[in-house]
Short mmCIF file of C-alpha atoms and ligand atoms in Angstrom, two decimals:
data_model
loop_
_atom_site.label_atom_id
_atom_site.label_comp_id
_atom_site.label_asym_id
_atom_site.label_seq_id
_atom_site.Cartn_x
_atom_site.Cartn_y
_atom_site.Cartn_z
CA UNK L 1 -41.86 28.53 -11.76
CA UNK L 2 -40.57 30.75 -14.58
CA UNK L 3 -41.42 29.08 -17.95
CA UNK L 4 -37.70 28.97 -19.20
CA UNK L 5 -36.69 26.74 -16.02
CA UNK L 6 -36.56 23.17 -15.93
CA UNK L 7 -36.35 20.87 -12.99
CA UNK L 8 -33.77 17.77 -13.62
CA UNK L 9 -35.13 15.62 -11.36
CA UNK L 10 -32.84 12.55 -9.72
CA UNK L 11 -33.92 8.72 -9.18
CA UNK L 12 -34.86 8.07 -5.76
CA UNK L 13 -31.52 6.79 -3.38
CA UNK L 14 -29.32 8.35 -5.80
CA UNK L 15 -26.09 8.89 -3.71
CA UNK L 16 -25.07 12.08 -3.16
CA UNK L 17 -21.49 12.87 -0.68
CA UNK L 18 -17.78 13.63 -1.23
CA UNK L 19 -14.86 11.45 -1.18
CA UNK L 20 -11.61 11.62 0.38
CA UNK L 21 -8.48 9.49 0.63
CA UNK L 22 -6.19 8.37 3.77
CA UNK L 23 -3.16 9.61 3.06
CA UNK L 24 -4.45 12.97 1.82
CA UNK L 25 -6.91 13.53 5.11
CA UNK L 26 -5.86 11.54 8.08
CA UNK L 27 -2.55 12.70 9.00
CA UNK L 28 0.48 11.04 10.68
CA UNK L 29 1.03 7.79 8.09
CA UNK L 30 4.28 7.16 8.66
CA UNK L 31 4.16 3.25 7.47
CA UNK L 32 4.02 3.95 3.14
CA UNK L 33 6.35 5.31 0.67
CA UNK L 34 4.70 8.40 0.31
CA UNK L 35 6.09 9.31 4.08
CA UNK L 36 9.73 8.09 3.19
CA UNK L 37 9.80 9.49 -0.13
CA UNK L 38 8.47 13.17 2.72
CA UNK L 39 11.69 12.40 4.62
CA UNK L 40 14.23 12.35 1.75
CA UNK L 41 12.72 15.52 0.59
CA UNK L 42 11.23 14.14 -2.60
CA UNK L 43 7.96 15.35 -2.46
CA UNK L 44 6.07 17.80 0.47
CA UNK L 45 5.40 16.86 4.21
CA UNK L 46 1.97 15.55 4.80
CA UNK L 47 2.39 15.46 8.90
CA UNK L 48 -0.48 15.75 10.62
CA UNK L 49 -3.25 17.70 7.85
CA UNK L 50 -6.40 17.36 8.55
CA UNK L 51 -6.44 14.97 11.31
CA UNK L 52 -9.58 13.25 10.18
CA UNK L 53 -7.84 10.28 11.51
CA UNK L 54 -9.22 11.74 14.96
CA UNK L 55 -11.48 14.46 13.71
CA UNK L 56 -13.98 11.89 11.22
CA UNK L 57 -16.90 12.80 14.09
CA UNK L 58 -16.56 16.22 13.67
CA UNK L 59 -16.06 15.80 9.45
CA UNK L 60 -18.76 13.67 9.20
CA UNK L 61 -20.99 15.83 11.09
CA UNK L 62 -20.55 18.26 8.82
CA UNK L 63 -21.03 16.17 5.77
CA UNK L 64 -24.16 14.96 7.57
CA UNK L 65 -25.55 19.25 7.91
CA UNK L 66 -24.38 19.60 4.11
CA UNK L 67 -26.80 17.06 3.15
CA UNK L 68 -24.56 13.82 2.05
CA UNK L 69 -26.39 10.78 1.95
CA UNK L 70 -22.94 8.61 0.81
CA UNK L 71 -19.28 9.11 1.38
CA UNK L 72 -16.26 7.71 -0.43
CA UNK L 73 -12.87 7.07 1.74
CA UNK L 74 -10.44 4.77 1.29
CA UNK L 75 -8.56 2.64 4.25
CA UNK L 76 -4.83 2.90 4.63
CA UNK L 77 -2.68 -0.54 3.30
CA UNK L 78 0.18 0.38 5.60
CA UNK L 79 -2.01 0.53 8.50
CA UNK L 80 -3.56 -2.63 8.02
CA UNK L 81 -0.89 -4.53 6.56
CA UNK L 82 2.21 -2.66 8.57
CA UNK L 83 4.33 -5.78 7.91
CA UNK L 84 3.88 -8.90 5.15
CA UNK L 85 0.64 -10.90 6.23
CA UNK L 86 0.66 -9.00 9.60
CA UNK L 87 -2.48 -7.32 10.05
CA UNK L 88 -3.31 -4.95 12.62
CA UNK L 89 -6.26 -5.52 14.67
CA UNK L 90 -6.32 -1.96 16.37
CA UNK L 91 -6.29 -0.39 12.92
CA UNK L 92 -9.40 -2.33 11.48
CA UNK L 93 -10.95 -1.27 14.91
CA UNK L 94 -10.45 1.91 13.67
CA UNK L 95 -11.92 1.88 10.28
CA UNK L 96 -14.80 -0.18 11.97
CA UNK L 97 -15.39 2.92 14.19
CA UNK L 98 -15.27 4.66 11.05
CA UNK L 99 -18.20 3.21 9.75
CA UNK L 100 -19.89 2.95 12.33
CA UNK L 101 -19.50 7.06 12.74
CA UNK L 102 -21.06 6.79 8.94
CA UNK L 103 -23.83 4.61 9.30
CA UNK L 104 -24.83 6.29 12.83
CA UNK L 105 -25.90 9.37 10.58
CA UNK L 106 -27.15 7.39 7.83
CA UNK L 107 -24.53 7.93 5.42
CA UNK L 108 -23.60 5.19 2.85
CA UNK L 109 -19.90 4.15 2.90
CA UNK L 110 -17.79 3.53 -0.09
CA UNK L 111 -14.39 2.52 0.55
CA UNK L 112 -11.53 2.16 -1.82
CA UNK L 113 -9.26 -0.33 -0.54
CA UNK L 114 -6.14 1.07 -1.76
CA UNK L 115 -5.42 5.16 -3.06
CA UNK L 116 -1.70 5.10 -4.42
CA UNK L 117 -0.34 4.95 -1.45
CA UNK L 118 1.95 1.29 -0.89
CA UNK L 119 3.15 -0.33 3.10
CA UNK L 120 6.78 0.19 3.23
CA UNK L 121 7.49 -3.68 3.31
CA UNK L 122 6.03 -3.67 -0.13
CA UNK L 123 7.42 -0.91 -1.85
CA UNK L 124 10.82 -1.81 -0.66
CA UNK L 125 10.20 -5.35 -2.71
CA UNK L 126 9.26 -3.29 -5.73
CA UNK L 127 6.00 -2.37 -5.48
CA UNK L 128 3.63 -3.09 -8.30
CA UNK L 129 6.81 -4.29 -10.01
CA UNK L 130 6.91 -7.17 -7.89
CA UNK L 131 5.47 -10.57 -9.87
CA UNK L 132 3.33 -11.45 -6.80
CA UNK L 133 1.46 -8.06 -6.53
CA UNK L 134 -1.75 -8.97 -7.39
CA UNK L 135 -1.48 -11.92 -5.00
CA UNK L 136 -0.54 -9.76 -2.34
CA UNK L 137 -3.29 -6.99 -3.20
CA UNK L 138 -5.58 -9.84 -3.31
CA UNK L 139 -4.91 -11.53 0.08
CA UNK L 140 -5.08 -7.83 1.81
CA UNK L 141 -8.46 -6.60 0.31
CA UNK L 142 -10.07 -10.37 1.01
CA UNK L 143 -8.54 -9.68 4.92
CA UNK L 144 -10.04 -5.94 4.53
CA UNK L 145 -13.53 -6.84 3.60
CA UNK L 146 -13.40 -9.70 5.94
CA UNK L 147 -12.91 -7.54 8.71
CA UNK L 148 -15.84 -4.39 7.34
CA UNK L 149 -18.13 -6.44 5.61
CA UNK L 150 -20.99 -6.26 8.03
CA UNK L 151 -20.77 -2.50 7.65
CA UNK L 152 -20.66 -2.03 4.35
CA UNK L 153 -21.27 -3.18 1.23
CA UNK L 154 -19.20 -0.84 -1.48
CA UNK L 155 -15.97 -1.64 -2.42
CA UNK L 156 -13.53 -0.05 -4.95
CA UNK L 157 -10.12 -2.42 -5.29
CA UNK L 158 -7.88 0.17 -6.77
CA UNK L 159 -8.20 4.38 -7.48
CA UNK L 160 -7.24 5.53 -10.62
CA UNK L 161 -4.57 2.63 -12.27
CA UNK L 162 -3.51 4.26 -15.44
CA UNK L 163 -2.54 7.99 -13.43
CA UNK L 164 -1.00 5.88 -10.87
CA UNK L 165 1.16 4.33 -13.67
CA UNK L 166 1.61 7.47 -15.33
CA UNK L 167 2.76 9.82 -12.36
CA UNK L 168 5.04 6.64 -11.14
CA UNK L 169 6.63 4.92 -14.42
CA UNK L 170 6.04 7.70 -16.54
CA UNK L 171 6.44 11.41 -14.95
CA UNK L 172 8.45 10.36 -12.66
CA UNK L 173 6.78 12.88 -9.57
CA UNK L 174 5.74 10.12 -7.50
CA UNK L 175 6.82 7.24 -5.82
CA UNK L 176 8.68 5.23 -7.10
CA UNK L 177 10.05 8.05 -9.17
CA UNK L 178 10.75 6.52 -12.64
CA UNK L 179 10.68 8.58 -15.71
CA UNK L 180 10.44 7.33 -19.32
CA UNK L 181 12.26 9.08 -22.09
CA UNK L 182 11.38 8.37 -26.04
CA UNK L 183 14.66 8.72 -28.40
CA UNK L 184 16.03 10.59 -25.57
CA UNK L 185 13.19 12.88 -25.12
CA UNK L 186 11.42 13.19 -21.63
CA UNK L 187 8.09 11.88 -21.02
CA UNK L 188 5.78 14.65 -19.23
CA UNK L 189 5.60 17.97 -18.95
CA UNK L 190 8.50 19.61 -16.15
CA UNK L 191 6.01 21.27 -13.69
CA UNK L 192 8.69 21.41 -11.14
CA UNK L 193 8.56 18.68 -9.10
CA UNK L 194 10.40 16.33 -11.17
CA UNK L 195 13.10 18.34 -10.08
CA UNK L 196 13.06 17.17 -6.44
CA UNK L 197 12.15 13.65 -6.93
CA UNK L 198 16.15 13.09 -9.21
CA UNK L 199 14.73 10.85 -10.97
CA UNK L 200 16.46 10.04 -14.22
CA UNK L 201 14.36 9.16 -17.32
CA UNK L 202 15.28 5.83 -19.16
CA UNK L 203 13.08 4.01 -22.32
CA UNK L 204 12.87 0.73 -20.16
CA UNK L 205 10.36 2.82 -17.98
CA UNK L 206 7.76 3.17 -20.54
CA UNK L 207 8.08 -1.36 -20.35
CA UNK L 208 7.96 -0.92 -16.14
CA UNK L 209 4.36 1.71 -17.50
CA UNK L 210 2.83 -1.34 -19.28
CA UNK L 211 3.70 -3.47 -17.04
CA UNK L 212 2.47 -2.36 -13.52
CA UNK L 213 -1.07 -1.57 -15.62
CA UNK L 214 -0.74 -4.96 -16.22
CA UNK L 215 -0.28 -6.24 -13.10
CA UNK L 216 -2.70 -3.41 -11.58
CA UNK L 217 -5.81 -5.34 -14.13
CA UNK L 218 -4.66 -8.42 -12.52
CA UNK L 219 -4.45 -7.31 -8.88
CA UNK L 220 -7.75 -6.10 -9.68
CA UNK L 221 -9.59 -9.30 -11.13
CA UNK L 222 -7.81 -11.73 -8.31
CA UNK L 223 -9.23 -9.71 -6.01
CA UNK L 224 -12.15 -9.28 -7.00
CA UNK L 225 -12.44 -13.44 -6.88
CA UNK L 226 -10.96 -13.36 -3.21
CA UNK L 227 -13.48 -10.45 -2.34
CA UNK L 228 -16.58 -12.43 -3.31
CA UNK L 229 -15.19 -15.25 -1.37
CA UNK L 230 -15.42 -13.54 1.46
CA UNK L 231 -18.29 -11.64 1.24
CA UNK L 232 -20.94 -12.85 -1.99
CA UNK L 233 -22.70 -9.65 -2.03
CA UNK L 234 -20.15 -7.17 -1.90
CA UNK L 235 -20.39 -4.64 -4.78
CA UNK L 236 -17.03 -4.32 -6.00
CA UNK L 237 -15.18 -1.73 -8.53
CA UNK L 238 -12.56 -0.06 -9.61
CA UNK L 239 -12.19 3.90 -10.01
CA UNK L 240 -11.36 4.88 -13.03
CA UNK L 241 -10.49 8.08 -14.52
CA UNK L 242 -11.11 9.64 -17.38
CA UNK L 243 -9.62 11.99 -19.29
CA UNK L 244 -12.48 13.01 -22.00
CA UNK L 245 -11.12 13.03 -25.07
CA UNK L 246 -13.55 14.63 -28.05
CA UNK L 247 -13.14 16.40 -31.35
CA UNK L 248 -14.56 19.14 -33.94
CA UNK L 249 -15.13 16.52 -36.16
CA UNK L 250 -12.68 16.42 -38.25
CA UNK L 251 -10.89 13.20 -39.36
CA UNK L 252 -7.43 13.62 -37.95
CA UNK L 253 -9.01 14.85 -34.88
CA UNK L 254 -11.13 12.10 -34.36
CA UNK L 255 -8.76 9.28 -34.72
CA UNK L 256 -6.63 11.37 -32.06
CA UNK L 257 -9.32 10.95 -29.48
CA UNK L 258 -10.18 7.52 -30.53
CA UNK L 259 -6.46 6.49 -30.16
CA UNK L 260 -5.87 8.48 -26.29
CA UNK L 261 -9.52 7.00 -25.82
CA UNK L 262 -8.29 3.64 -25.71
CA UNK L 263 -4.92 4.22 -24.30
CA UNK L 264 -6.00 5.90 -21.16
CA UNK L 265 -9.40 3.99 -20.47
CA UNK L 266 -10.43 1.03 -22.57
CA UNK L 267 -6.58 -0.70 -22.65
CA UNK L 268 -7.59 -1.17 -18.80
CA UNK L 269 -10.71 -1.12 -18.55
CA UNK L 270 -11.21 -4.34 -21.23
CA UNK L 271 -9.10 -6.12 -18.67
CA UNK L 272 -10.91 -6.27 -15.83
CA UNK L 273 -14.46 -5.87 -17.70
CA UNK L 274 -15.54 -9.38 -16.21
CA UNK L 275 -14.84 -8.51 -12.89
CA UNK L 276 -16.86 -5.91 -11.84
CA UNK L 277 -20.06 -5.03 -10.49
CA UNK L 278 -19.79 -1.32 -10.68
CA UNK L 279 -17.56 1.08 -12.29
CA UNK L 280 -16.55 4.43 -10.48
CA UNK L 281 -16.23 7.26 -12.25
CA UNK L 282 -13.30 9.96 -11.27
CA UNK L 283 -13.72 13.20 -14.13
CA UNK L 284 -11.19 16.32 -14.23
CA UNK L 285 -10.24 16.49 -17.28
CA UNK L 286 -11.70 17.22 -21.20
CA UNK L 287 -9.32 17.84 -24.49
CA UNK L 288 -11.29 18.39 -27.74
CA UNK L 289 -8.84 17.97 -30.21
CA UNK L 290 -9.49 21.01 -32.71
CA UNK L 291 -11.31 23.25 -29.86
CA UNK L 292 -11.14 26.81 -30.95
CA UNK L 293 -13.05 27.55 -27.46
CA UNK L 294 -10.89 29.05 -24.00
CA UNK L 295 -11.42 28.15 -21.02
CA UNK L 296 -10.77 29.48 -17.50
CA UNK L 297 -8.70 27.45 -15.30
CA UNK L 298 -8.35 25.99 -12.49
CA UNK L 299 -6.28 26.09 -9.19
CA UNK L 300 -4.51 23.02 -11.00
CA UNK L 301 -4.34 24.85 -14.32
CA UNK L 302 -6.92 22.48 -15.83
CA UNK L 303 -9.20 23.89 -18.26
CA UNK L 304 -12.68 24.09 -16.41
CA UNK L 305 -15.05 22.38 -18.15
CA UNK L 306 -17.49 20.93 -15.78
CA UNK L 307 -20.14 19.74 -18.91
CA UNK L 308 -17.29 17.10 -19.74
CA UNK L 309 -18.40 15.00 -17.32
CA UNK L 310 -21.60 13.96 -20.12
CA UNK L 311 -18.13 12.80 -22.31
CA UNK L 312 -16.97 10.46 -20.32
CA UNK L 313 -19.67 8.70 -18.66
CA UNK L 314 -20.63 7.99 -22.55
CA UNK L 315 -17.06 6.36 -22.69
CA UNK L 316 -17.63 4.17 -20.09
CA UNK L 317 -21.01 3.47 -20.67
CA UNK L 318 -20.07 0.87 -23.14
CA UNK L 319 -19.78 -1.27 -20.32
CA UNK L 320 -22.98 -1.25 -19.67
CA UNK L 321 -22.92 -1.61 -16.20
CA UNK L 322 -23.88 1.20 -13.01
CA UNK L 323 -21.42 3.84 -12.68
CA UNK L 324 -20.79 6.33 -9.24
CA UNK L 325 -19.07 9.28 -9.78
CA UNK L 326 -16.37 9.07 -7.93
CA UNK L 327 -14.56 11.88 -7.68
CA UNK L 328 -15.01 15.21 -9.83
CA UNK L 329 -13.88 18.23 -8.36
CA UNK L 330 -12.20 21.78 -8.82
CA UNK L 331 -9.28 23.22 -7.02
CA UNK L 332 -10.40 26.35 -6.11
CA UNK L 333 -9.52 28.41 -3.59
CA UNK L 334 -11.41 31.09 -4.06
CA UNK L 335 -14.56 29.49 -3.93
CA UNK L 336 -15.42 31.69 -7.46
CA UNK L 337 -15.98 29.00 -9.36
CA UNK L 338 -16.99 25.83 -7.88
CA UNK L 339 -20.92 26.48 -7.54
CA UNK L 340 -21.14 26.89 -10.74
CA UNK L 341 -18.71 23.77 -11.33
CA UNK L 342 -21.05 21.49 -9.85
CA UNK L 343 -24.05 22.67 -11.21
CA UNK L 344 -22.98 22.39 -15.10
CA UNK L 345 -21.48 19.25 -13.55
CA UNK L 346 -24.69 17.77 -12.06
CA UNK L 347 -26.42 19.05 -15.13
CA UNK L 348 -24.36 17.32 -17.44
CA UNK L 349 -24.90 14.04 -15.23
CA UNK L 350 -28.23 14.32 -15.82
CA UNK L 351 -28.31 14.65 -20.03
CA UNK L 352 -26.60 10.90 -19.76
CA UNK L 353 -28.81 9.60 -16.92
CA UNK L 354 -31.89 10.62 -19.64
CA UNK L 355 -29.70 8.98 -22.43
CA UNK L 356 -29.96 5.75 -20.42
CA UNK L 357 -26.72 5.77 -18.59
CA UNK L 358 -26.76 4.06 -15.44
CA UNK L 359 -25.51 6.29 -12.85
CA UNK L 360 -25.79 5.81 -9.58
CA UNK L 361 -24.10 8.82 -7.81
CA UNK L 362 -21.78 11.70 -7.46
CA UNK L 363 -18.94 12.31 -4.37
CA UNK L 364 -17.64 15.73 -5.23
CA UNK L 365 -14.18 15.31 -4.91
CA UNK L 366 -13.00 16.25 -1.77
CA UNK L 367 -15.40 16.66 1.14
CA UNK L 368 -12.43 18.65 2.68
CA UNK L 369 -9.37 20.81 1.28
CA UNK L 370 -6.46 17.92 1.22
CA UNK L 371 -2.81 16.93 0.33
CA UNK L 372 -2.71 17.18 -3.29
CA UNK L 373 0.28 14.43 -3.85
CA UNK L 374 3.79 16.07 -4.99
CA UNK L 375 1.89 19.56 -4.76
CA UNK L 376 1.78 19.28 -0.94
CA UNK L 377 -1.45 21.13 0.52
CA UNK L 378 -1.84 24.53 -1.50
CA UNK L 379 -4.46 23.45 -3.47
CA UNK L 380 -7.92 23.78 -2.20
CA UNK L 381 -10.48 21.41 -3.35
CA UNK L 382 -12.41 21.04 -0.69
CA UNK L 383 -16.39 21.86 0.53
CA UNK L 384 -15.09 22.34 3.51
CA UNK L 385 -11.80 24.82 3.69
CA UNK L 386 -8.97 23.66 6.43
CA UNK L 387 -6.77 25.94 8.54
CA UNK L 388 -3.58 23.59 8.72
CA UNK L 389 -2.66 25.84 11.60
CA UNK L 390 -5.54 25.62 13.47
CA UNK L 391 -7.94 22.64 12.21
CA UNK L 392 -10.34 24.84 12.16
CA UNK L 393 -13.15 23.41 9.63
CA UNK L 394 -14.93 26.22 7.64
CA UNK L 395 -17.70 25.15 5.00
CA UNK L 396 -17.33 27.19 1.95
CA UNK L 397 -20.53 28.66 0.10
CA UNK L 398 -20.42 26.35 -2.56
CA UNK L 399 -21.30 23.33 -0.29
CA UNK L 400 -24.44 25.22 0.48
CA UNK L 401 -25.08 25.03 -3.19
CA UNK L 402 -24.23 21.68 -3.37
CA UNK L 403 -26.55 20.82 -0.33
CA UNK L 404 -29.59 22.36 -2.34
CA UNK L 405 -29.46 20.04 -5.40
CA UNK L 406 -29.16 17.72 -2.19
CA UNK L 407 -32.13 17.97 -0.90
CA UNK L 408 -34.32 18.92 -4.17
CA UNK L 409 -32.77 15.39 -5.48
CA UNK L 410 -32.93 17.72 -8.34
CA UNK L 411 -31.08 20.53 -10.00
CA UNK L 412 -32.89 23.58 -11.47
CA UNK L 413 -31.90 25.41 -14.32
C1 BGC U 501 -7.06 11.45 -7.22
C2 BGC U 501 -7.00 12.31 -5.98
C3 BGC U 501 -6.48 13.70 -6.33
C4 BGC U 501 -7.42 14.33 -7.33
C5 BGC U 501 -7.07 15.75 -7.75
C6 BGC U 501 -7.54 12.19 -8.44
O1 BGC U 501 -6.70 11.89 -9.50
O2 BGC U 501 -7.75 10.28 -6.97
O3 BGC U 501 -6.22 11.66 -5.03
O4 BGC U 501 -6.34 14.50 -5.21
O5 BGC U 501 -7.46 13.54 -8.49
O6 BGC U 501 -5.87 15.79 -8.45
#
């Protein structure tokens, strides 16, 4: 080994996969409001996609030959749940044959009971608006992990709370399409798909904002209490993202990231602090406030910045509890960039592991190229590239890459 290299070597049963999410990957979920909001023309068609709904084998074969040892995929409310307190037998049958496709290749299953996407019945009560949410949330991940809880053991109540709020109550680009406007002015920037959606900004929104994240902290600690009922040992989280905010030092600059610091993560995250066992990491995004630096970007016109990662796992490391990377990924389609994405990435893990951070594991975010919410399915995240015409399944280098620090449980540099 060349003098100037350095192996960063990786605890033993550190979990290493991709994640996905049901609406984005399975195909055909007619039951939500993401699939009316599709038939009044608000936001893109999902239809069929990927058909992982009856293509997991095949997926998870591959994730199996690129070296995963974990996987991270959340089950479909709507599904399960298709009317109030009616749960669907043939559907849990499903997900159980799900996990059973995961543990038959040794894979360790994550599942996030809910990824943005709401039943009909509930939406069309209001949704996280409604004052028995959390009750309802509770009763249908206590029914969930009933059902799985001999196959698995990881459990993430809700994905992402405060961009759920944001895109929803905020933007105004997803359901249920309400924008907030400050002395008249728009919240959000207009990347187009506001547009479609017609919704019509109002102040009260930025009340329905604080709200739902609110009610989203409490969904989360009642069901965390109606989880454990069910099943003592289950791990339970929630997935949080964050948006790493950092500075050049300066004292203006610092009290900007201090203040978006606790707006975006630690005004939830102090909420449900009690009730967790885990916290799950999801990392796109880095703003250092006073950055002279540029960056390339991504498919998403995010600045890349895979080293970020080190940012936030410090934030949330005040918890002081184990942390999974949830999701961090790059939309790429060309496949330039991501390689080198997840080794910074991976790197970057590392310097906090060695600075006594507790983590656990990394799911590159997505195992497959996937529905990317009011952007429909141009943007490519994926390890694994889909032709929507075909479902033809093509790895792309980069999960080759990926599969290397894999099997090393190690990255060199
Ligand atoms: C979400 C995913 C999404 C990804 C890329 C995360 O915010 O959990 O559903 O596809 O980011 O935008």
């Amino acid at each position: 080994m060349d003098k100037t290299e350095s192996v960063k070597q990786f605890p033993d049963g550190f979990f290493w996969g991709a994640a996905t999410a049901s609406y984005q990957v399975e195909g055909y979920n007619e039951n939500c409001d993401w699939a009316l909001a599709a038939r009044q023309g608000k936001v893109p068609q999902a239809g069929r996609l990927a058909d992982h709904y009856h293509r997991f084998e095949e997926d998870f074969d591959i994730a199996k030959e690129l070296g995963h040892n974990a996987h991270r995929f959340s089950v479909e409310w709507g599904r399960i749940e298709p009317r109030d307190g009616v749960f669907d037998e043939v559907e849990i049958e499903h997900y159980r044959e799900v996990l059973r496709a995961l543990k038959k290749r040794k894979i360790t299953p994550f599942i996030t009971l809910w990824h943005f996407t709401l039943p009909l019945w509930l939406s069309e009560k209001g949704g996280c608006e409604h004052k028995d949410f959390p009750k309802l949330f509770a009763r249908y991940c206590a029914k969930v992990v009933e059902a799985l809880g001999d196959l698995c053991e990881y459990y993430s109540t809700i994905n992402e709370p405060n961009v759920y709020a944001t895109h929803c109550y905020l933007y105004g680009t997803w359901p249920p399409f309400k924008r907030a406007s400050i002395f008249g002015i728009k919240v959000g920037k207009e990347d187009g798909t506001s547009e479609r959606t017609g919704s019509r900004a109002s102040f009260w929104n930025i009340l329905a904002y604080y709200r739902v994240v609110d009610r989203l902290a409490r969904a989360h600690n009642l069901a965390y209490d109606a989880i454990k009922e069910v099943k003592p040992d289950a791990n339970v989280s929630v997935v949080k993202h964050v948006h790493a905010f950092d500075h050049n030092g300066k004292v203006f600059n610092k009290l900007r990231a201090w203040v978006m610091t606790c707006f975006q993560t630690y005004f939830y995250m102090d909420k449900v602090r009690q009730k967790l066992d885990m916290i799950g990491l999801n990392y796109y995004r880095h703003t250092k406030y006073g950055d002279t630096q540029s960056y390339l970007l991504t498919d998403m016109g995010w600045n890349i910045n895979p080293a970020g990662i080190y940012g936030a796992l410090k934030i949330l490391s005040r918890y002081k509890l184990p942390i999974v990377v949830a999701e961090a990924g790059i939309a790429d389609r060309s496949d330039r960039f991501r390689a080198d994405y997840i080794r910074i990435q991976v790197a970057a893990m590392h310097k906090a592991l060695e600075e006594g951070v507790d983590v656990r594991g990394h799911m590159y975010w997505s195992l497959m190229d996937n529905y990317e919410w009011a952007l429909g399915t141009e943007k490519c995240f994926g390890l694994v590239e889909i032709d929507y015409q075909t479902l033809k399944r093509t790895i792309r280098p980069s999960a080759h890459y990926y599969k290397k620090i894999i099997q090393k449980n190690a990255i060199l540099e």
